[in-house]
Tab-separated table of C-alpha atoms and ligand atoms in Angstrom:
chain	number	residue	atom	x	y	z
V	995	MET	CA	5.876	-12.805	4.741
V	996	LEU	CA	4.914	-9.296	6.914
V	997	ASP	CA	2.968	-9.071	9.945
V	998	ILE	CA	2.034	-5.950	11.064
V	999	ARG	CA	0.927	-6.642	14.601
V	1000	HIS	CA	-1.059	-3.844	16.585
V	1001	VAL	CA	1.571	-1.394	15.757
V	1002	GLN	CA	1.332	2.181	17.488
V	1003	LYS	CA	3.693	4.953	16.788
V	1004	ILE	CA	3.726	7.964	18.885
V	1005	TYR	CA	6.434	11.011	18.046
V	1006	GLU	CA	7.807	12.191	21.205
V	1007	GLY	CA	8.483	15.849	21.012
V	1008	LYS	CA	10.246	18.412	23.369
V	1009	ASP	CA	6.925	19.692	24.606
V	1010	ARG	CA	4.287	17.643	22.731
V	1011	SER	CA	4.057	14.172	21.284
V	1012	VAL	CA	2.110	13.270	17.835
V	1013	GLU	CA	0.306	9.922	17.681
V	1014	ALA	CA	0.875	9.214	13.973
V	1015	VAL	CA	-0.371	5.547	13.823
V	1016	HIS	CA	-2.842	4.597	16.666
V	1017	ASP	CA	-3.419	0.736	15.849
V	1018	LEU	CA	-2.186	-1.031	12.729
V	1019	ASP	CA	-2.938	-4.689	12.260
V	1020	PHE	CA	-2.716	-6.540	9.059
V	1021	SER	CA	-0.527	-9.198	7.095
V	1022	VAL	CA	0.910	-9.624	3.800
V	1023	ALA	CA	1.513	-12.753	2.268
V	1024	ALA	CA	4.402	-13.791	0.497
V	1025	GLY	CA	4.101	-12.470	-3.494
V	1026	GLU	CA	1.145	-10.522	-2.591
V	1027	LEU	CA	0.877	-7.017	-4.134
V	1028	VAL	CA	-0.714	-4.774	-1.612
V	1029	CYS	CA	-1.226	-0.909	-1.703
V	1030	VAL	CA	-2.057	1.293	1.466
V	1031	VAL	CA	-4.142	4.638	0.702
V	1032	GLY	CA	-5.431	7.258	3.226
V	1033	PRO	CA	-5.686	10.831	3.433
V	1034	SER	CA	-2.277	12.790	3.859
V	1035	GLY	CA	-1.041	12.789	7.395
V	1036	ALA	CA	-2.633	9.380	7.821
V	1037	GLY	CA	0.806	7.802	8.871
V	1038	LYS	CA	1.440	6.099	5.528
V	1039	THR	CA	5.069	7.119	5.347
V	1040	THR	CA	5.511	6.417	9.352
V	1041	LEU	CA	4.625	3.000	8.846
V	1042	LEU	CA	6.733	2.293	5.913
V	1043	ARG	CA	9.528	3.567	7.933
V	1044	CYS	CA	8.729	1.178	11.017
V	1045	VAL	CA	8.340	-1.826	8.571
V	1046	ALA	CA	11.575	-0.961	6.930
V	1047	GLY	CA	13.434	-0.968	10.376
V	1048	LEU	CA	14.225	2.841	10.171
V	1049	LEU	CA	11.884	3.656	12.946
V	1050	GLU	CA	11.019	2.319	15.956
V	1051	VAL	CA	7.501	1.276	16.850
V	1052	THR	CA	5.958	2.409	20.083
V	1053	LYS	CA	3.856	-0.338	20.792
V	1054	GLY	CA	2.985	-3.723	18.610
V	1055	GLU	CA	5.478	-5.039	16.664
V	1056	ILE	CA	6.318	-5.831	12.964
V	1057	ARG	CA	7.766	-9.322	11.450
V	1058	LEU	CA	9.233	-10.350	8.507
V	1059	ALA	CA	9.172	-13.752	7.576
V	1060	ASN	CA	8.169	-14.436	11.472
V	1061	GLU	CA	11.511	-12.643	12.381
V	1062	LYS	CA	10.810	-9.438	14.373
V	1063	VAL	CA	12.281	-6.325	12.819
V	1064	THR	CA	14.630	-4.025	14.971
V	1065	GLY	CA	16.341	-2.565	12.383
V	1066	PRO	CA	16.572	-2.594	8.582
V	1067	PRO	CA	16.243	-6.200	7.716
V	1068	GLU	CA	18.267	-8.108	4.773
V	1069	GLY	CA	15.212	-9.268	2.610
V	1070	MET	CA	14.220	-5.677	2.105
V	1071	ALA	CA	14.208	-2.826	-0.059
V	1072	VAL	CA	12.653	0.608	-0.139
V	1073	VAL	CA	11.966	3.054	-2.833
V	1074	PHE	CA	11.010	6.417	-1.916
V	1075	GLN	CA	9.194	9.359	-3.459
V	1076	GLU	CA	12.206	11.525	-3.653
V	1077	TYR	CA	14.387	9.656	-6.144
V	1078	GLY	CA	16.396	12.881	-6.408
V	1079	ARG	CA	17.732	12.708	-3.002
V	1080	SER	CA	18.051	8.963	-2.956
V	1081	LEU	CA	20.584	8.646	-5.721
V	1082	PHE	CA	24.106	9.698	-5.324
V	1083	PRO	CA	25.100	12.347	-7.761
V	1084	TRP	CA	28.728	11.492	-7.875
V	1085	MET	CA	28.265	7.963	-8.761
V	1086	THR	CA	27.177	6.541	-12.024
V	1087	VAL	CA	23.751	4.916	-12.716
V	1088	ARG	CA	25.560	1.598	-12.455
V	1089	GLN	CA	27.627	2.215	-9.323
V	1090	ASN	CA	24.350	3.563	-7.686
V	1091	VAL	CA	22.838	0.285	-8.776
V	1092	GLU	CA	25.634	-1.706	-7.478
V	1093	LEU	CA	26.193	0.229	-3.999
V	1094	PRO	CA	23.778	-1.868	-1.647
V	1095	LEU	CA	25.322	-5.229	-3.417
V	1096	ARG	CA	28.689	-4.469	-2.450
V	1097	GLU	CA	27.425	-3.545	1.325
V	1098	LYS	CA	25.860	-7.186	1.143
V	1099	GLY	CA	29.220	-8.561	0.168
V	1100	VAL	CA	28.153	-9.937	-3.130
V	1101	GLY	CA	31.107	-10.524	-5.310
V	1102	ARG	CA	32.263	-8.994	-8.404
V	1103	SER	CA	30.852	-10.831	-11.136
V	1104	GLU	CA	27.657	-11.726	-9.530
V	1105	ARG	CA	27.433	-7.976	-8.535
V	1106	ALA	CA	28.224	-7.203	-12.409
V	1107	ARG	CA	25.553	-10.053	-13.644
V	1108	LEU	CA	22.766	-8.635	-11.181
V	1109	VAL	CA	23.178	-5.029	-12.101
V	1110	ASP	CA	23.071	-5.760	-15.811
V	1111	GLU	CA	20.006	-7.867	-15.443
V	1112	ALA	CA	18.301	-4.810	-13.616
V	1113	LEU	CA	19.200	-2.190	-15.584
V	1114	GLU	CA	17.864	-4.257	-18.268
V	1115	ALA	CA	14.615	-4.765	-16.550
V	1116	VAL	CA	14.001	-1.192	-16.465
V	1117	GLY	CA	15.098	-0.264	-19.902
V	1118	LEU	CA	18.379	1.744	-18.984
V	1119	ALA	CA	20.876	-0.815	-19.973
V	1120	ARG	CA	22.122	1.627	-22.463
V	1121	VAL	CA	22.811	4.591	-19.671
V	1122	GLY	CA	25.172	2.479	-16.843
V	1123	ARG	CA	27.690	5.243	-17.351
V	1124	SER	CA	25.546	8.294	-17.128
V	1125	HIS	CA	24.792	10.187	-13.776
V	1126	PRO	CA	21.598	10.270	-12.392
V	1127	TRP	CA	21.773	14.127	-12.946
V	1128	GLN	CA	21.848	13.591	-16.645
V	1129	LEU	CA	18.802	11.660	-16.804
V	1130	SER	CA	15.134	13.052	-16.455
V	1131	GLY	CA	13.038	12.419	-13.331
V	1132	GLY	CA	11.204	9.103	-14.733
V	1133	MET	CA	14.684	7.725	-15.698
V	1134	GLN	CA	16.308	8.718	-12.036
V	1135	GLN	CA	13.313	6.769	-10.615
V	1136	ARG	CA	13.469	3.887	-12.689
V	1137	VAL	CA	17.452	3.912	-11.397
V	1138	ALA	CA	15.831	3.405	-7.910
V	1139	ILE	CA	13.758	0.591	-8.911
V	1140	ALA	CA	16.503	-1.088	-10.731
V	1141	ARG	CA	18.874	-0.479	-7.632
V	1142	ALA	CA	15.760	-2.167	-5.561
V	1143	VAL	CA	15.506	-5.163	-7.812
V	1144	ALA	CA	19.047	-5.877	-8.269
V	1145	TYR	CA	19.062	-6.517	-4.145
V	1146	GLU	CA	16.627	-9.217	-4.633
V	1147	PRO	CA	14.558	-8.172	-1.851
V	1148	GLN	CA	12.020	-10.470	-0.340
V	1149	VAL	CA	9.701	-7.741	0.225
V	1150	LEU	CA	9.667	-4.257	-1.652
V	1151	LEU	CA	8.398	-1.356	-0.224
V	1152	MET	CA	7.455	1.845	-2.160
V	1153	ASP	CA	6.399	4.991	-0.665
V	1154	GLU	CA	4.743	7.264	-3.392
V	1155	PRO	CA	7.257	6.548	-5.707
V	1156	PHE	CA	5.807	8.053	-8.666
V	1157	ALA	CA	3.934	11.205	-6.831
V	1158	ALA	CA	7.172	13.431	-8.623
V	1159	VAL	CA	6.910	12.232	-12.175
V	1160	ASP	CA	4.450	13.364	-15.105
V	1161	ALA	CA	1.206	11.345	-15.955
V	1162	GLN	CA	2.424	9.356	-18.943
V	1163	THR	CA	5.880	8.403	-17.117
V	1164	ARG	CA	3.576	7.325	-14.070
V	1165	ALA	CA	1.694	4.779	-16.295
V	1166	GLU	CA	4.748	3.498	-17.647
V	1167	LEU	CA	6.336	2.842	-14.296
V	1168	GLU	CA	2.948	1.428	-12.950
V	1169	ASP	CA	3.190	-1.223	-15.617
V	1170	LEU	CA	7.067	-1.878	-15.143
V	1171	ILE	CA	6.363	-2.560	-11.575
V	1172	LEU	CA	3.388	-4.839	-12.433
V	1173	ARG	CA	5.845	-6.692	-14.850
V	1174	LEU	CA	8.482	-7.012	-12.276
V	1175	TRP	CA	6.327	-8.334	-9.670
V	1176	LYS	CA	5.343	-11.072	-11.948
V	1177	ARG	CA	8.640	-11.968	-13.091
V	1178	LEU	CA	10.323	-11.721	-9.585
V	1179	ASN	CA	7.575	-13.093	-7.302
V	1180	VAL	CA	8.566	-10.329	-4.582
V	1181	THR	CA	6.111	-9.287	-2.054
V	1182	ILE	CA	5.187	-5.501	-2.425
V	1183	VAL	CA	3.605	-2.930	-0.264
V	1184	PHE	CA	3.027	0.285	-2.249
V	1185	VAL	CA	2.031	3.524	-0.322
V	1186	THR	CA	0.140	6.020	-2.680
V	1187	HIS	CA	-2.700	8.671	-2.155
V	1188	ASP	CA	-3.572	8.242	-5.486
V	1189	ILE	CA	-6.615	5.608	-5.356
V	1190	ASP	CA	-6.959	4.894	-9.193
V	1191	GLU	CA	-3.068	3.596	-8.711
V	1192	SER	CA	-3.832	1.863	-5.904
V	1193	VAL	CA	-6.829	-0.066	-7.918
V	1194	TYR	CA	-4.629	-0.410	-10.996
V	1195	LEU	CA	-1.800	-1.904	-9.268
V	1196	GLY	CA	-2.948	-3.739	-6.006
V	1197	GLN	CA	-4.434	-7.269	-5.393
V	1198	ARG	CA	-5.627	-5.702	-1.958
V	1199	VAL	CA	-6.096	-2.022	-0.843
V	1200	ILE	CA	-5.825	-1.278	2.666
V	1201	VAL	CA	-7.348	2.207	3.335
V	1202	LEU	CA	-6.149	4.057	6.413
V	1203	SER	CA	-8.082	6.504	8.710
V	1204	ASN	CA	-7.145	9.778	9.537
V	1205	SER	CA	-4.134	9.996	12.135
V	1206	PRO	CA	-4.316	8.664	14.853
V	1207	THR	CA	-4.224	5.896	12.561
V	1208	VAL	CA	-6.324	2.624	12.295
V	1209	VAL	CA	-7.176	0.224	9.334
V	1210	LEU	CA	-10.560	1.216	8.049
V	1211	ASP	CA	-10.963	-1.296	4.955
V	1212	ASP	CA	-9.115	-4.159	3.584
V	1213	VAL	CA	-10.288	-4.036	-0.149
V	1214	ALA	CA	-9.789	-7.184	-2.190
V	1215	ILE	CA	-9.033	-6.049	-5.891
V	1216	ASP	CA	-10.845	-9.116	-7.976
V	1217	LEU	CA	-9.732	-7.559	-11.251
V	1218	PRO	CA	-8.569	-9.725	-13.792
V	1219	GLY	CA	-4.567	-10.321	-13.337
V	1220	GLU	CA	-3.400	-9.268	-16.589
V	1221	ARG	CA	-3.673	-5.345	-16.402
V	1222	ASP	CA	-3.176	-2.957	-18.915
V	1223	GLN	CA	-3.923	1.037	-18.885
V	1224	VAL	CA	-6.827	1.108	-21.348
V	1225	THR	CA	-8.687	-1.931	-20.684
V	1226	THR	CA	-8.448	-2.408	-16.950
V	1227	ARG	CA	-9.385	1.387	-16.089
V	1228	SER	CA	-12.335	1.269	-18.615
V	1229	LEU	CA	-13.618	-2.181	-16.459
V	1230	PRO	CA	-16.947	-1.140	-14.492
V	1231	GLU	CA	-15.503	-3.310	-11.651
V	1232	PHE	CA	-12.722	-0.510	-11.831
V	1233	THR	CA	-15.028	2.309	-11.576
V	1234	ARG	CA	-16.830	0.274	-8.673
V	1235	LEU	CA	-13.601	-0.111	-6.799
V	1236	ARG	CA	-12.747	3.231	-7.133
V	1237	THR	CA	-15.447	4.913	-6.128
V	1238	ASN	CA	-15.881	2.539	-3.273
V	1239	ILE	CA	-12.420	3.534	-1.924
V	1240	TYR	CA	-12.812	7.211	-2.703
V	1241	GLN	CA	-15.871	7.195	-0.500
V	1242	LEU	CA	-13.802	5.291	2.485
V	1243	VAL	CA	-10.995	8.009	2.054
V	1244	GLN	CA	-13.479	10.780	2.247
V	1245	LEU	CA	-15.189	9.144	4.871
V	1246	ALA	CA	-11.871	8.960	6.644
V	1247	LYS	CA	-11.064	12.835	6.575
V	1248	GLN	CA	-14.191	13.408	7.818
V	1249	GLN	CA	-14.365	11.277	11.194
V	1250	ASN	CA	-11.546	9.038	13.112
V	1251	PRO	CA	-12.640	5.657	14.292
V	1252	ALA	CA	-9.785	5.961	16.856
V	1253	ALA	CA	-10.386	9.455	18.206
V	1254	ARG	CA	-14.214	8.047	18.826
V	1255	ALA	CA	-13.181	4.856	20.658
O	1198	LIG	P1	1.331	10.296	5.368
O	1198	LIG	O1	2.493	9.691	4.902
O	1198	LIG	O2	0.152	9.414	5.514
O	1198	LIG	O3	0.706	11.731	4.685
O	1198	LIG	P2	3.136	10.847	7.775
O	1198	LIG	O4	3.318	9.296	8.420
O	1198	LIG	O5	3.861	11.410	6.819
O	1198	LIG	O6	1.517	10.569	7.082
O	1198	LIG	O7	2.812	11.485	9.257
O	1198	LIG	C1	1.489	11.269	9.987
O	1198	LIG	C2	1.887	12.165	11.198
O	1198	LIG	O8	2.509	11.878	11.923
O	1198	LIG	C3	1.283	13.523	10.622
O	1198	LIG	O9	0.556	14.175	11.747
O	1198	LIG	C4	2.790	13.922	10.854
O	1198	LIG	O10	2.924	15.510	10.674
O	1198	LIG	C5	3.589	13.210	12.144
O	1198	LIG	N1	5.028	13.214	11.617
O	1198	LIG	C6	5.676	12.678	11.066
O	1198	LIG	N2	6.987	12.789	10.840
O	1198	LIG	C7	7.143	13.008	12.231
O	1198	LIG	C8	8.184	13.409	13.033
O	1198	LIG	N3	9.516	13.103	12.606
O	1198	LIG	N4	8.014	14.252	14.347
O	1198	LIG	C9	6.806	14.298	14.568
O	1198	LIG	N5	5.664	14.292	13.990
O	1198	LIG	C10	5.569	13.601	12.577
């Protein structure tokens, strides 16, 4: 579904350039949920922006369903960390969720159906007429998720979406994502710096090196498909995987394969 082929991204500045991503190469199959972890500054956000068609790659290419990404693709939706800034405060919750559907040209009754369904799915059916600023942080992030889901994307990109909410809300939102993923059969790329979160959610975890970034490892998460916060996190296999990935990320902080090459 998604091919990241030898992607390099250099930010060109006035008097200096920063190579944020050196050479990233991996694929995500249709219906997969893949997490991307790596140290802060590793280029995770840069990668997602390139995949979302918001930034141009310097070298290599990104393909969505075999089509080269050259701008924001139709079949993609993104949920950012800063939900506060991604929702329009002057619009109601419904209007926020509806906006991309209007832009896509979806007719009025179909729009209403999709918005109802998405708000129901994230547990916000009752607050459609509220404005985002009347809701808690976790609820605002649910609105952003509903907006992405209503759009019926083939691929959902999430950039540290739960970094700014409290631990309890975060656990609830993680489970919400797992439920939606199973129900909608959507392909998800989930960027996080939280290793436990990546193991809990992912079918695979891609570990990035320090910047300039390469893929350090691609770890299969062979935990049972049915996950829950208590049982899954207490499995010996969960501990083994998180330790393994933690060590990889520590290694990534200390040394950089691209710099050595
Ligand atoms: P992460 O999301 O993993 O924390 P980022 O993608 O935000 O990493 O950043 C990767 C590197 O690229 C960092 O060194 C950062 O300073 C640099 N960078 C990010 N955005 C820009 C920009 N607009 N201009 C120049 N450098 C940038």
